[in-house]
Amino acid sequence: MKYAFFPGCSMESTAGDFRMSTLAVAEALGVELEEIPDWSCCGSTPAHATDSLLAASLPARNLAIAQDMGKDVVVCCASCYSRLASANVALAENADLRAQVAEITGREYAGGLKIRHFLQVLNEDIGLSEIKDSVVKSLSGLKVACYYGCLLTRPKELSILNDPEDPQLMDNIMAAAGAEPVEWPYKTECCGASFSITRTETVERLSGDILRMAKQSGADCIVAACPLCQSNLDLRQADVEKATGEKIGLPVFYFTQLLGHALGIPDAALGINKLMVDPSAILAR
Amino acid sequence: MNNPATITSVNQGLLEKLDPEGKLNLASCLQCARCSAGCTMRLETDILPHQMNRMVLMGMEDELLKSKAIWTCVSCHTCVSRCPMKVDTPALVDKLREMTQTAPSQDLEKINIFNNEMLKSMKQFGRVYELGMMGFYKMRARDLFSDLAKFPTMLLKGKMKIFPPRTRAAKSVSAIFDKVRARRAKR
Ligand code: SF4
Ligand code: SF4
């Protein structure tokens, strides 16, 4: 199975461990992720918050390059997924926008590429039974809160999930790896996203609610599929604890890290040492 | 929230201006406030989503452009996904933000500064150079000391790179920014 892979800026820096673990899991499961040559930033929040034409043009440049590769585009960062998928739909629907964007980027993109999240590849193309068969170190006994956040969930037209209030794609994978996904009500709440730097208190409040709810629901750890979510829950966890005086101590993995661990990939190749909340106690069990 | 008695000006054409093709379904709003009940930022905003939509129909352009709400919205799409009429509030917020240059307070202006620094970074390098962008943001937002303690650990863990990304994409991305801006100036 071969795909055109769009890593995105976060995976080059704060979410380097997401990238490492994704590539390692892909290799272990026989998935070939070929990086889109010379890819550029998707535009992220600042593009769509300031200029709709820019928000369509920055993804379009990448899609035009990917088009020549003739494969589905696979994205891991939820934010990049959302920007690429949104532009893809807008460009397919609107011929006038398509013409403007072609003039701006200097590349023709006809639309029609499939943009997919790696979670979809695992669920739909690899399949859960194949994953189950590849597990060498079952996660049995580990209670996991799967956190989806906003950008994979909403808006509905771009969602990779069947149920926007109680999604299952990550839960399925964790269960296939032997873990026990907990039922909890904050799967798709917002963590505060890009306000991490500009409105830190907001993020501490929203992410704090999510962390406490995961803990109350009996989870030993959280898994996430978005660099923004992961960093808000992991990097800001100490601040949340300090603000409330309450210890939380929940490691926050990328789903690829925990899956990779179950597939027997060494922790160092999954970037597990990059996590802020130390997960060694629960991985050693 | 502004009381209707204090409306300063009315732009009858506001709905037409914001949503000429009716794609955002603003006129279908039932005022049921389901959107506002679940809004992530309901505790920090001055205008709730259902109020914002009503204000568009009433032509309250000035109040909307000066509101906190268009800055505090985190684009989580909870409102529209629960709306029975598919009123696209986050798309409305994006359009309103496009119409304004500055935020109503220094605190909210930080969001604007952050966005601009990130765009500059994209334009210069083709990808975001986080460390460099954070430095400029912190200087411009006069927010030098928050999170400083985190930087050494992040660098040590390789969560932030010291040097900017080098890509061949930078030139063509910069050209995209220039062309979009040129078009915008004409608009
Ligand atoms: S949920 Fe939809 S219909 Fe109800 S008030 Fe909000 S925008 Fe209007
Ligand atoms: S998209 Fe904005 S207005 Fe809608 S629920 Fe989220 S924060 Fe509130």
PDB file of C-alpha atoms in Angstrom, chain A residues 2-280:
ATOM      1  CA  LYS A   2       1.486   3.332  -1.098  1.00  0.00           C
ATOM      2  CA  TYR A   3       0.434   6.839  -0.229  1.00  0.00           C
ATOM      3  CA  ALA A   4       1.570  10.420  -0.745  1.00  0.00           C
ATOM      4  CA  PHE A   5       2.507  11.637   2.726  1.00  0.00           C
ATOM      5  CA  PHE A   6       2.068  15.207   3.964  1.00  0.00           C
ATOM      6  CA  PRO A   7       3.932  15.563   7.313  1.00  0.00           C
ATOM      7  CA  GLY A   8       3.324  19.260   8.025  1.00  0.00           C
ATOM      8  CA  CYS A   9       5.351  21.745  10.077  1.00  0.00           C
ATOM      9  CA  SER A  10       4.471  20.436  13.556  1.00  0.00           C
ATOM     10  CA  MET A  11       5.809  17.009  12.723  1.00  0.00           C
ATOM     11  CA  GLU A  12       9.122  18.665  11.892  1.00  0.00           C
ATOM     12  CA  SER A  13       9.376  20.219  15.349  1.00  0.00           C
ATOM     13  CA  THR A  14       7.099  19.910  18.413  1.00  0.00           C
ATOM     14  CA  ALA A  15       5.533  16.707  17.112  1.00  0.00           C
ATOM     15  CA  GLY A  16       8.717  15.029  15.865  1.00  0.00           C
ATOM     16  CA  ASP A  17       7.713  11.995  17.925  1.00  0.00           C
ATOM     17  CA  PHE A  18       4.398  11.776  16.043  1.00  0.00           C
ATOM     18  CA  ARG A  19       6.361  11.629  12.804  1.00  0.00           C
ATOM     19  CA  MET A  20       8.844   9.019  14.054  1.00  0.00           C
ATOM     20  CA  SER A  21       6.136   6.781  15.443  1.00  0.00           C
ATOM     21  CA  THR A  22       3.943   7.122  12.359  1.00  0.00           C
ATOM     22  CA  LEU A  23       6.756   6.109  10.033  1.00  0.00           C
ATOM     23  CA  ALA A  24       7.757   3.224  12.286  1.00  0.00           C
ATOM     24  CA  VAL A  25       4.195   1.891  12.538  1.00  0.00           C
ATOM     25  CA  ALA A  26       3.681   2.296   8.795  1.00  0.00           C
ATOM     26  CA  GLU A  27       6.831   0.311   8.071  1.00  0.00           C
ATOM     27  CA  ALA A  28       5.881  -2.432  10.508  1.00  0.00           C
ATOM     28  CA  LEU A  29       2.470  -2.797   8.844  1.00  0.00           C
ATOM     29  CA  GLY A  30       3.750  -2.654   5.270  1.00  0.00           C
ATOM     30  CA  VAL A  31       2.473   0.820   4.459  1.00  0.00           C
ATOM     31  CA  GLU A  32       4.652   2.996   2.243  1.00  0.00           C
ATOM     32  CA  LEU A  33       4.441   6.707   2.997  1.00  0.00           C
ATOM     33  CA  GLU A  34       6.207   8.675   0.295  1.00  0.00           C
ATOM     34  CA  GLU A  35       6.758  12.279   1.337  1.00  0.00           C
ATOM     35  CA  ILE A  36       5.295  14.891  -1.017  1.00  0.00           C
ATOM     36  CA  PRO A  37       8.433  16.484  -2.494  1.00  0.00           C
ATOM     37  CA  ASP A  38       9.014  20.049  -1.402  1.00  0.00           C
ATOM     38  CA  TRP A  39       5.775  20.292   0.532  1.00  0.00           C
ATOM     39  CA  SER A  40       4.995  23.607   2.227  1.00  0.00           C
ATOM     40  CA  CYS A  41       2.898  24.774   5.180  1.00  0.00           C
ATOM     41  CA  CYS A  42      -0.873  24.199   4.891  1.00  0.00           C
ATOM     42  CA  GLY A  43      -1.564  27.718   6.195  1.00  0.00           C
ATOM     43  CA  SER A  44      -2.980  26.495   9.494  1.00  0.00           C
ATOM     44  CA  THR A  45      -5.217  28.767  11.600  1.00  0.00           C
ATOM     45  CA  PRO A  46      -3.607  32.102  10.653  1.00  0.00           C
ATOM     46  CA  ALA A  47      -4.399  31.641   6.954  1.00  0.00           C
ATOM     47  CA  HIS A  48      -8.089  30.879   7.352  1.00  0.00           C
ATOM     48  CA  ALA A  49      -8.480  33.534  10.046  1.00  0.00           C
ATOM     49  CA  THR A  50      -7.132  36.250   7.777  1.00  0.00           C
ATOM     50  CA  ASP A  51      -7.698  35.473   4.101  1.00  0.00           C
ATOM     51  CA  SER A  52      -9.852  32.844   2.423  1.00  0.00           C
ATOM     52  CA  LEU A  53      -7.866  32.993  -0.812  1.00  0.00           C
ATOM     53  CA  LEU A  54      -4.607  32.336   1.030  1.00  0.00           C
ATOM     54  CA  ALA A  55      -6.300  29.533   2.959  1.00  0.00           C
ATOM     55  CA  ALA A  56      -7.143  27.821  -0.331  1.00  0.00           C
ATOM     56  CA  SER A  57      -3.870  28.584  -2.131  1.00  0.00           C
ATOM     57  CA  LEU A  58      -1.381  27.229   0.427  1.00  0.00           C
ATOM     58  CA  PRO A  59      -2.928  23.729   0.532  1.00  0.00           C
ATOM     59  CA  ALA A  60      -3.528  23.830  -3.242  1.00  0.00           C
ATOM     60  CA  ARG A  61       0.198  24.096  -3.932  1.00  0.00           C
ATOM     61  CA  ASN A  62       0.749  20.835  -2.049  1.00  0.00           C
ATOM     62  CA  LEU A  63      -2.222  19.112  -3.634  1.00  0.00           C
ATOM     63  CA  ALA A  64      -1.026  20.075  -7.114  1.00  0.00           C
ATOM     64  CA  ILE A  65       2.339  18.441  -6.404  1.00  0.00           C
ATOM     65  CA  ALA A  66       0.692  15.375  -4.866  1.00  0.00           C
ATOM     66  CA  GLN A  67      -1.565  15.029  -7.894  1.00  0.00           C
ATOM     67  CA  ASP A  68       1.414  13.928  -9.991  1.00  0.00           C
ATOM     68  CA  MET A  69       2.145  11.132  -7.530  1.00  0.00           C
ATOM     69  CA  GLY A  70      -1.204   9.539  -8.337  1.00  0.00           C
ATOM     70  CA  LYS A  71      -1.893   8.223  -4.828  1.00  0.00           C
ATOM     71  CA  ASP A  72      -4.197   9.111  -1.947  1.00  0.00           C
ATOM     72  CA  VAL A  73      -2.759  11.803   0.305  1.00  0.00           C
ATOM     73  CA  VAL A  74      -2.201  10.728   3.907  1.00  0.00           C
ATOM     74  CA  VAL A  75      -2.007  13.254   6.724  1.00  0.00           C
ATOM     75  CA  CYS A  76      -1.427  12.727  10.453  1.00  0.00           C
ATOM     76  CA  CYS A  77      -1.677  16.205  11.923  1.00  0.00           C
ATOM     77  CA  ALA A  78      -5.369  16.907  12.516  1.00  0.00           C
ATOM     78  CA  SER A  79      -4.908  20.578  11.737  1.00  0.00           C
ATOM     79  CA  CYS A  80      -3.167  19.932   8.397  1.00  0.00           C
ATOM     80  CA  TYR A  81      -5.806  17.322   7.623  1.00  0.00           C
ATOM     81  CA  SER A  82      -8.539  19.840   8.201  1.00  0.00           C
ATOM     82  CA  ARG A  83      -6.886  22.561   6.072  1.00  0.00           C
ATOM     83  CA  LEU A  84      -6.047  20.250   3.149  1.00  0.00           C
ATOM     84  CA  ALA A  85      -9.453  18.578   3.159  1.00  0.00           C
ATOM     85  CA  SER A  86     -11.287  21.881   3.428  1.00  0.00           C
ATOM     86  CA  ALA A  87      -9.372  23.403   0.502  1.00  0.00           C
ATOM     87  CA  ASN A  88      -9.825  20.206  -1.486  1.00  0.00           C
ATOM     88  CA  VAL A  89     -13.616  20.445  -1.184  1.00  0.00           C
ATOM     89  CA  ALA A  90     -13.720  24.192  -1.843  1.00  0.00           C
ATOM     90  CA  LEU A  91     -11.577  23.814  -4.969  1.00  0.00           C
ATOM     91  CA  ALA A  92     -13.650  20.931  -6.322  1.00  0.00           C
ATOM     92  CA  GLU A  93     -16.889  22.870  -5.838  1.00  0.00           C
ATOM     93  CA  ASN A  94     -15.885  26.271  -7.080  1.00  0.00           C
ATOM     94  CA  ALA A  95     -14.472  26.692 -10.608  1.00  0.00           C
ATOM     95  CA  ASP A  96     -13.905  30.407 -10.111  1.00  0.00           C
ATOM     96  CA  LEU A  97     -11.813  29.798  -6.983  1.00  0.00           C
ATOM     97  CA  ARG A  98      -9.926  27.050  -8.818  1.00  0.00           C
ATOM     98  CA  ALA A  99      -8.980  29.450 -11.608  1.00  0.00           C
ATOM     99  CA  GLN A 100      -7.849  32.155  -9.181  1.00  0.00           C
ATOM    100  CA  VAL A 101      -5.806  29.693  -7.148  1.00  0.00           C
ATOM    101  CA  ALA A 102      -4.168  28.231 -10.266  1.00  0.00           C
ATOM    102  CA  GLU A 103      -3.072  31.703 -11.269  1.00  0.00           C
ATOM    103  CA  ILE A 104      -1.722  32.382  -7.753  1.00  0.00           C
ATOM    104  CA  THR A 105       0.155  29.107  -7.295  1.00  0.00           C
ATOM    105  CA  GLY A 106       1.224  28.729 -10.906  1.00  0.00           C
ATOM    106  CA  ARG A 107       0.027  25.126 -10.818  1.00  0.00           C
ATOM    107  CA  GLU A 108      -3.158  23.534 -12.045  1.00  0.00           C
ATOM    108  CA  TYR A 109      -4.999  21.378  -9.577  1.00  0.00           C
ATOM    109  CA  ALA A 110      -8.155  19.797 -10.908  1.00  0.00           C
ATOM    110  CA  GLY A 111      -9.426  18.520  -7.558  1.00  0.00           C
ATOM    111  CA  GLY A 112     -10.364  14.944  -6.967  1.00  0.00           C
ATOM    112  CA  LEU A 113      -7.501  13.728  -4.782  1.00  0.00           C
ATOM    113  CA  LYS A 114      -8.527  11.742  -1.734  1.00  0.00           C
ATOM    114  CA  ILE A 115      -7.244  13.273   1.498  1.00  0.00           C
ATOM    115  CA  ARG A 116      -7.127  10.751   4.313  1.00  0.00           C
ATOM    116  CA  HIS A 117      -6.043  10.621   7.894  1.00  0.00           C
ATOM    117  CA  PHE A 118      -3.665   7.850   8.974  1.00  0.00           C
ATOM    118  CA  LEU A 119      -6.374   6.583  11.349  1.00  0.00           C
ATOM    119  CA  GLN A 120      -8.517   5.837   8.310  1.00  0.00           C
ATOM    120  CA  VAL A 121      -5.695   3.966   6.621  1.00  0.00           C
ATOM    121  CA  LEU A 122      -5.259   1.786   9.708  1.00  0.00           C
ATOM    122  CA  ASN A 123      -8.979   1.114  10.141  1.00  0.00           C
ATOM    123  CA  GLU A 124     -10.023   0.765   6.518  1.00  0.00           C
ATOM    124  CA  ASP A 125      -7.016  -0.320   4.465  1.00  0.00           C
ATOM    125  CA  ILE A 126      -4.973  -2.368   6.933  1.00  0.00           C
ATOM    126  CA  GLY A 127      -7.909  -3.523   8.999  1.00  0.00           C
ATOM    127  CA  LEU A 128      -8.263  -4.274  12.673  1.00  0.00           C
ATOM    128  CA  SER A 129      -7.701  -8.023  12.418  1.00  0.00           C
ATOM    129  CA  GLU A 130      -4.369  -7.496  10.653  1.00  0.00           C
ATOM    130  CA  ILE A 131      -3.347  -5.084  13.415  1.00  0.00           C
ATOM    131  CA  LYS A 132      -4.428  -7.580  16.050  1.00  0.00           C
ATOM    132  CA  ASP A 133      -2.340 -10.289  14.404  1.00  0.00           C
ATOM    133  CA  SER A 134       0.728  -8.030  14.347  1.00  0.00           C
ATOM    134  CA  VAL A 135       0.643  -7.247  18.077  1.00  0.00           C
ATOM    135  CA  VAL A 136       3.548  -8.814  19.957  1.00  0.00           C
ATOM    136  CA  LYS A 137       3.266  -6.926  23.251  1.00  0.00           C
ATOM    137  CA  SER A 138      -0.391  -6.688  24.112  1.00  0.00           C
ATOM    138  CA  LEU A 139      -1.492  -3.561  25.950  1.00  0.00           C
ATOM    139  CA  SER A 140      -3.827  -5.673  28.034  1.00  0.00           C
ATOM    140  CA  GLY A 141      -4.873  -4.117  31.308  1.00  0.00           C
ATOM    141  CA  LEU A 142      -4.095  -0.600  30.096  1.00  0.00           C
ATOM    142  CA  LYS A 143      -7.051   1.776  30.313  1.00  0.00           C
ATOM    143  CA  VAL A 144      -6.890   4.376  27.576  1.00  0.00           C
ATOM    144  CA  ALA A 145      -8.946   7.534  27.036  1.00  0.00           C
ATOM    145  CA  CYS A 146      -9.051   8.210  23.289  1.00  0.00           C
ATOM    146  CA  TYR A 147      -9.218  11.936  22.655  1.00  0.00           C
ATOM    147  CA  TYR A 148     -10.285  13.158  19.197  1.00  0.00           C
ATOM    148  CA  GLY A 149     -10.729  16.904  19.698  1.00  0.00           C
ATOM    149  CA  CYS A 150     -12.191  19.160  17.040  1.00  0.00           C
ATOM    150  CA  LEU A 151     -10.401  18.949  13.764  1.00  0.00           C
ATOM    151  CA  LEU A 152     -10.955  15.290  12.917  1.00  0.00           C
ATOM    152  CA  THR A 153     -14.524  15.547  14.124  1.00  0.00           C
ATOM    153  CA  ARG A 154     -15.951  18.755  12.727  1.00  0.00           C
ATOM    154  CA  PRO A 155     -17.286  20.098  10.441  1.00  0.00           C
ATOM    155  CA  LYS A 156     -19.300  17.075   9.440  1.00  0.00           C
ATOM    156  CA  GLU A 157     -18.490  17.409   5.739  1.00  0.00           C
ATOM    157  CA  LEU A 158     -14.776  16.877   6.469  1.00  0.00           C
ATOM    158  CA  SER A 159     -15.089  14.533   9.414  1.00  0.00           C
ATOM    159  CA  ILE A 160     -13.275  11.218   9.312  1.00  0.00           C
ATOM    160  CA  LEU A 161     -15.619   9.880  11.985  1.00  0.00           C
ATOM    161  CA  ASN A 162     -19.035   8.311  11.754  1.00  0.00           C
ATOM    162  CA  ASP A 163     -20.301   9.678  15.023  1.00  0.00           C
ATOM    163  CA  PRO A 164     -19.259  13.247  15.849  1.00  0.00           C
ATOM    164  CA  GLU A 165     -20.231  12.877  19.534  1.00  0.00           C
ATOM    165  CA  ASP A 166     -18.847   9.377  20.194  1.00  0.00           C
ATOM    166  CA  PRO A 167     -16.196   8.485  17.610  1.00  0.00           C
ATOM    167  CA  GLN A 168     -14.488   5.062  17.606  1.00  0.00           C
ATOM    168  CA  LEU A 169     -11.579   5.011  15.115  1.00  0.00           C
ATOM    169  CA  MET A 170      -8.879   5.331  17.788  1.00  0.00           C
ATOM    170  CA  ASP A 171     -10.790   3.209  20.309  1.00  0.00           C
ATOM    171  CA  ASN A 172     -10.889   0.395  17.729  1.00  0.00           C
ATOM    172  CA  ILE A 173      -7.144   0.509  17.215  1.00  0.00           C
ATOM    173  CA  MET A 174      -6.380   0.618  20.915  1.00  0.00           C
ATOM    174  CA  ALA A 175      -8.709  -2.337  21.484  1.00  0.00           C
ATOM    175  CA  ALA A 176      -6.993  -4.239  18.651  1.00  0.00           C
ATOM    176  CA  ALA A 177      -3.688  -3.596  20.434  1.00  0.00           C
ATOM    177  CA  GLY A 178      -5.143  -5.170  23.562  1.00  0.00           C
ATOM    178  CA  ALA A 179      -5.875  -2.029  25.573  1.00  0.00           C
ATOM    179  CA  GLU A 180      -9.173  -1.188  27.172  1.00  0.00           C
ATOM    180  CA  PRO A 181     -10.631   2.084  25.822  1.00  0.00           C
ATOM    181  CA  VAL A 182     -12.652   3.815  28.543  1.00  0.00           C
ATOM    182  CA  GLU A 183     -16.062   5.351  27.949  1.00  0.00           C
ATOM    183  CA  TRP A 184     -15.833   9.053  28.627  1.00  0.00           C
ATOM    184  CA  PRO A 185     -17.812  12.130  27.631  1.00  0.00           C
ATOM    185  CA  TYR A 186     -15.031  14.547  26.568  1.00  0.00           C
ATOM    186  CA  LYS A 187     -13.752  12.765  23.459  1.00  0.00           C
ATOM    187  CA  THR A 188     -14.581  15.643  21.145  1.00  0.00           C
ATOM    188  CA  GLU A 189     -14.385  18.668  23.443  1.00  0.00           C
ATOM    189  CA  CYS A 190     -12.001  21.446  22.397  1.00  0.00           C
ATOM    190  CA  CYS A 191      -8.609  21.736  24.171  1.00  0.00           C
ATOM    191  CA  GLY A 192      -8.168  25.424  23.308  1.00  0.00           C
ATOM    192  CA  ALA A 193      -6.085  24.632  20.241  1.00  0.00           C
ATOM    193  CA  SER A 194      -4.007  27.489  18.892  1.00  0.00           C
ATOM    194  CA  PHE A 195      -4.659  29.669  21.966  1.00  0.00           C
ATOM    195  CA  SER A 196      -1.848  27.753  23.675  1.00  0.00           C
ATOM    196  CA  ILE A 197       0.478  30.744  23.417  1.00  0.00           C
ATOM    197  CA  THR A 198      -1.882  33.706  23.209  1.00  0.00           C
ATOM    198  CA  ARG A 199      -4.514  32.733  25.798  1.00  0.00           C
ATOM    199  CA  THR A 200      -2.725  30.257  28.006  1.00  0.00           C
ATOM    200  CA  GLU A 201      -5.320  30.477  30.805  1.00  0.00           C
ATOM    201  CA  THR A 202      -8.047  29.466  28.367  1.00  0.00           C
ATOM    202  CA  VAL A 203      -6.072  26.398  27.341  1.00  0.00           C
ATOM    203  CA  GLU A 204      -5.336  25.514  30.950  1.00  0.00           C
ATOM    204  CA  ARG A 205      -9.039  25.694  31.760  1.00  0.00           C
ATOM    205  CA  LEU A 206     -10.239  23.680  28.760  1.00  0.00           C
ATOM    206  CA  SER A 207      -7.415  21.145  28.752  1.00  0.00           C
ATOM    207  CA  GLY A 208      -7.647  20.863  32.534  1.00  0.00           C
ATOM    208  CA  ASP A 209     -11.312  19.864  32.231  1.00  0.00           C
ATOM    209  CA  ILE A 210     -10.395  17.198  29.672  1.00  0.00           C
ATOM    210  CA  LEU A 211      -7.526  15.815  31.758  1.00  0.00           C
ATOM    211  CA  ARG A 212      -9.612  15.639  34.931  1.00  0.00           C
ATOM    212  CA  MET A 213     -12.494  13.960  33.108  1.00  0.00           C
ATOM    213  CA  ALA A 214     -10.145  11.344  31.631  1.00  0.00           C
ATOM    214  CA  LYS A 215      -8.765  10.669  35.069  1.00  0.00           C
ATOM    215  CA  GLN A 216     -12.209  10.429  36.670  1.00  0.00           C
ATOM    216  CA  SER A 217     -13.214   7.978  33.968  1.00  0.00           C
ATOM    217  CA  GLY A 218     -10.488   5.635  35.153  1.00  0.00           C
ATOM    218  CA  ALA A 219      -7.969   6.112  32.353  1.00  0.00           C
ATOM    219  CA  ASP A 220      -4.255   5.374  32.908  1.00  0.00           C
ATOM    220  CA  CYS A 221      -3.312   7.534  29.940  1.00  0.00           C
ATOM    221  CA  ILE A 222      -4.676   9.503  26.984  1.00  0.00           C
ATOM    222  CA  VAL A 223      -4.041   8.948  23.292  1.00  0.00           C
ATOM    223  CA  ALA A 224      -4.366  11.788  20.809  1.00  0.00           C
ATOM    224  CA  ALA A 225      -4.133  12.262  17.050  1.00  0.00           C
ATOM    225  CA  CYS A 226      -3.294  15.949  16.871  1.00  0.00           C
ATOM    226  CA  PRO A 227      -0.057  17.808  17.696  1.00  0.00           C
ATOM    227  CA  LEU A 228      -1.978  20.749  19.149  1.00  0.00           C
ATOM    228  CA  CYS A 229      -4.111  18.549  21.389  1.00  0.00           C
ATOM    229  CA  GLN A 230      -1.148  16.455  22.473  1.00  0.00           C
ATOM    230  CA  SER A 231       0.951  19.441  23.409  1.00  0.00           C
ATOM    231  CA  ASN A 232      -1.892  21.219  25.213  1.00  0.00           C
ATOM    232  CA  LEU A 233      -2.606  18.125  27.310  1.00  0.00           C
ATOM    233  CA  ASP A 234       1.006  17.041  27.844  1.00  0.00           C
ATOM    234  CA  LEU A 235       3.167  20.180  27.887  1.00  0.00           C
ATOM    235  CA  ARG A 236       0.545  22.206  29.789  1.00  0.00           C
ATOM    236  CA  GLN A 237      -0.339  19.460  32.262  1.00  0.00           C
ATOM    237  CA  ALA A 238       2.180  20.684  34.841  1.00  0.00           C
ATOM    238  CA  ASP A 239       0.680  24.199  34.621  1.00  0.00           C
ATOM    239  CA  VAL A 240      -2.818  22.794  35.116  1.00  0.00           C
ATOM    240  CA  GLU A 241      -1.613  20.874  38.158  1.00  0.00           C
ATOM    241  CA  LYS A 242       0.071  23.955  39.546  1.00  0.00           C
ATOM    242  CA  ALA A 243      -3.012  26.127  39.040  1.00  0.00           C
ATOM    243  CA  THR A 244      -5.354  23.705  40.800  1.00  0.00           C
ATOM    244  CA  GLY A 245      -2.944  22.076  43.216  1.00  0.00           C
ATOM    245  CA  GLU A 246      -4.243  18.716  42.074  1.00  0.00           C
ATOM    246  CA  LYS A 247      -1.951  15.992  40.730  1.00  0.00           C
ATOM    247  CA  ILE A 248      -3.113  14.499  37.416  1.00  0.00           C
ATOM    248  CA  GLY A 249      -0.108  12.556  36.117  1.00  0.00           C
ATOM    249  CA  LEU A 250      -1.669  11.218  32.914  1.00  0.00           C
ATOM    250  CA  PRO A 251       0.805  10.463  30.094  1.00  0.00           C
ATOM    251  CA  VAL A 252      -0.475  11.697  26.712  1.00  0.00           C
ATOM    252  CA  PHE A 253       0.653   9.573  23.753  1.00  0.00           C
ATOM    253  CA  TYR A 254       0.134   9.856  20.056  1.00  0.00           C
ATOM    254  CA  PHE A 255      -1.922   6.815  19.083  1.00  0.00           C
ATOM    255  CA  THR A 256       0.971   5.755  16.862  1.00  0.00           C
ATOM    256  CA  GLN A 257       3.330   5.613  19.851  1.00  0.00           C
ATOM    257  CA  LEU A 258       1.173   3.265  21.867  1.00  0.00           C
ATOM    258  CA  LEU A 259       0.320   1.154  18.829  1.00  0.00           C
ATOM    259  CA  GLY A 260       4.007   1.007  17.909  1.00  0.00           C
ATOM    260  CA  HIS A 261       4.843  -0.153  21.427  1.00  0.00           C
ATOM    261  CA  ALA A 262       2.327  -2.975  21.052  1.00  0.00           C
ATOM    262  CA  LEU A 263       3.843  -3.894  17.693  1.00  0.00           C
ATOM    263  CA  GLY A 264       7.176  -4.383  19.468  1.00  0.00           C
ATOM    264  CA  ILE A 265       8.909  -1.303  18.073  1.00  0.00           C
ATOM    265  CA  PRO A 266      11.560  -0.021  20.525  1.00  0.00           C
ATOM    266  CA  ASP A 267      10.404   3.043  22.499  1.00  0.00           C
ATOM    267  CA  ALA A 268      13.390   5.053  21.252  1.00  0.00           C
ATOM    268  CA  ALA A 269      12.195   4.666  17.647  1.00  0.00           C
ATOM    269  CA  LEU A 270       8.768   5.942  18.712  1.00  0.00           C
ATOM    270  CA  GLY A 271      10.098   9.118  20.333  1.00  0.00           C
ATOM    271  CA  ILE A 272       8.563   8.163  23.667  1.00  0.00           C
ATOM    272  CA  ASN A 273      11.348   9.978  25.528  1.00  0.00           C
ATOM    273  CA  LYS A 274      10.022  13.245  24.082  1.00  0.00           C
ATOM    274  CA  LEU A 275       6.846  13.119  26.158  1.00  0.00           C
ATOM    275  CA  MET A 276       6.699  15.547  29.058  1.00  0.00           C
ATOM    276  CA  VAL A 277       4.602  13.477  31.480  1.00  0.00           C
ATOM    277  CA  ASP A 278       6.738  10.413  32.109  1.00  0.00           C
ATOM    278  CA  PRO A 279       5.043   7.245  30.791  1.00  0.00           C
ATOM    279  CA  SER A 280       7.693   4.736  31.865  1.00  0.00           C
TER     280      SER A 280
END
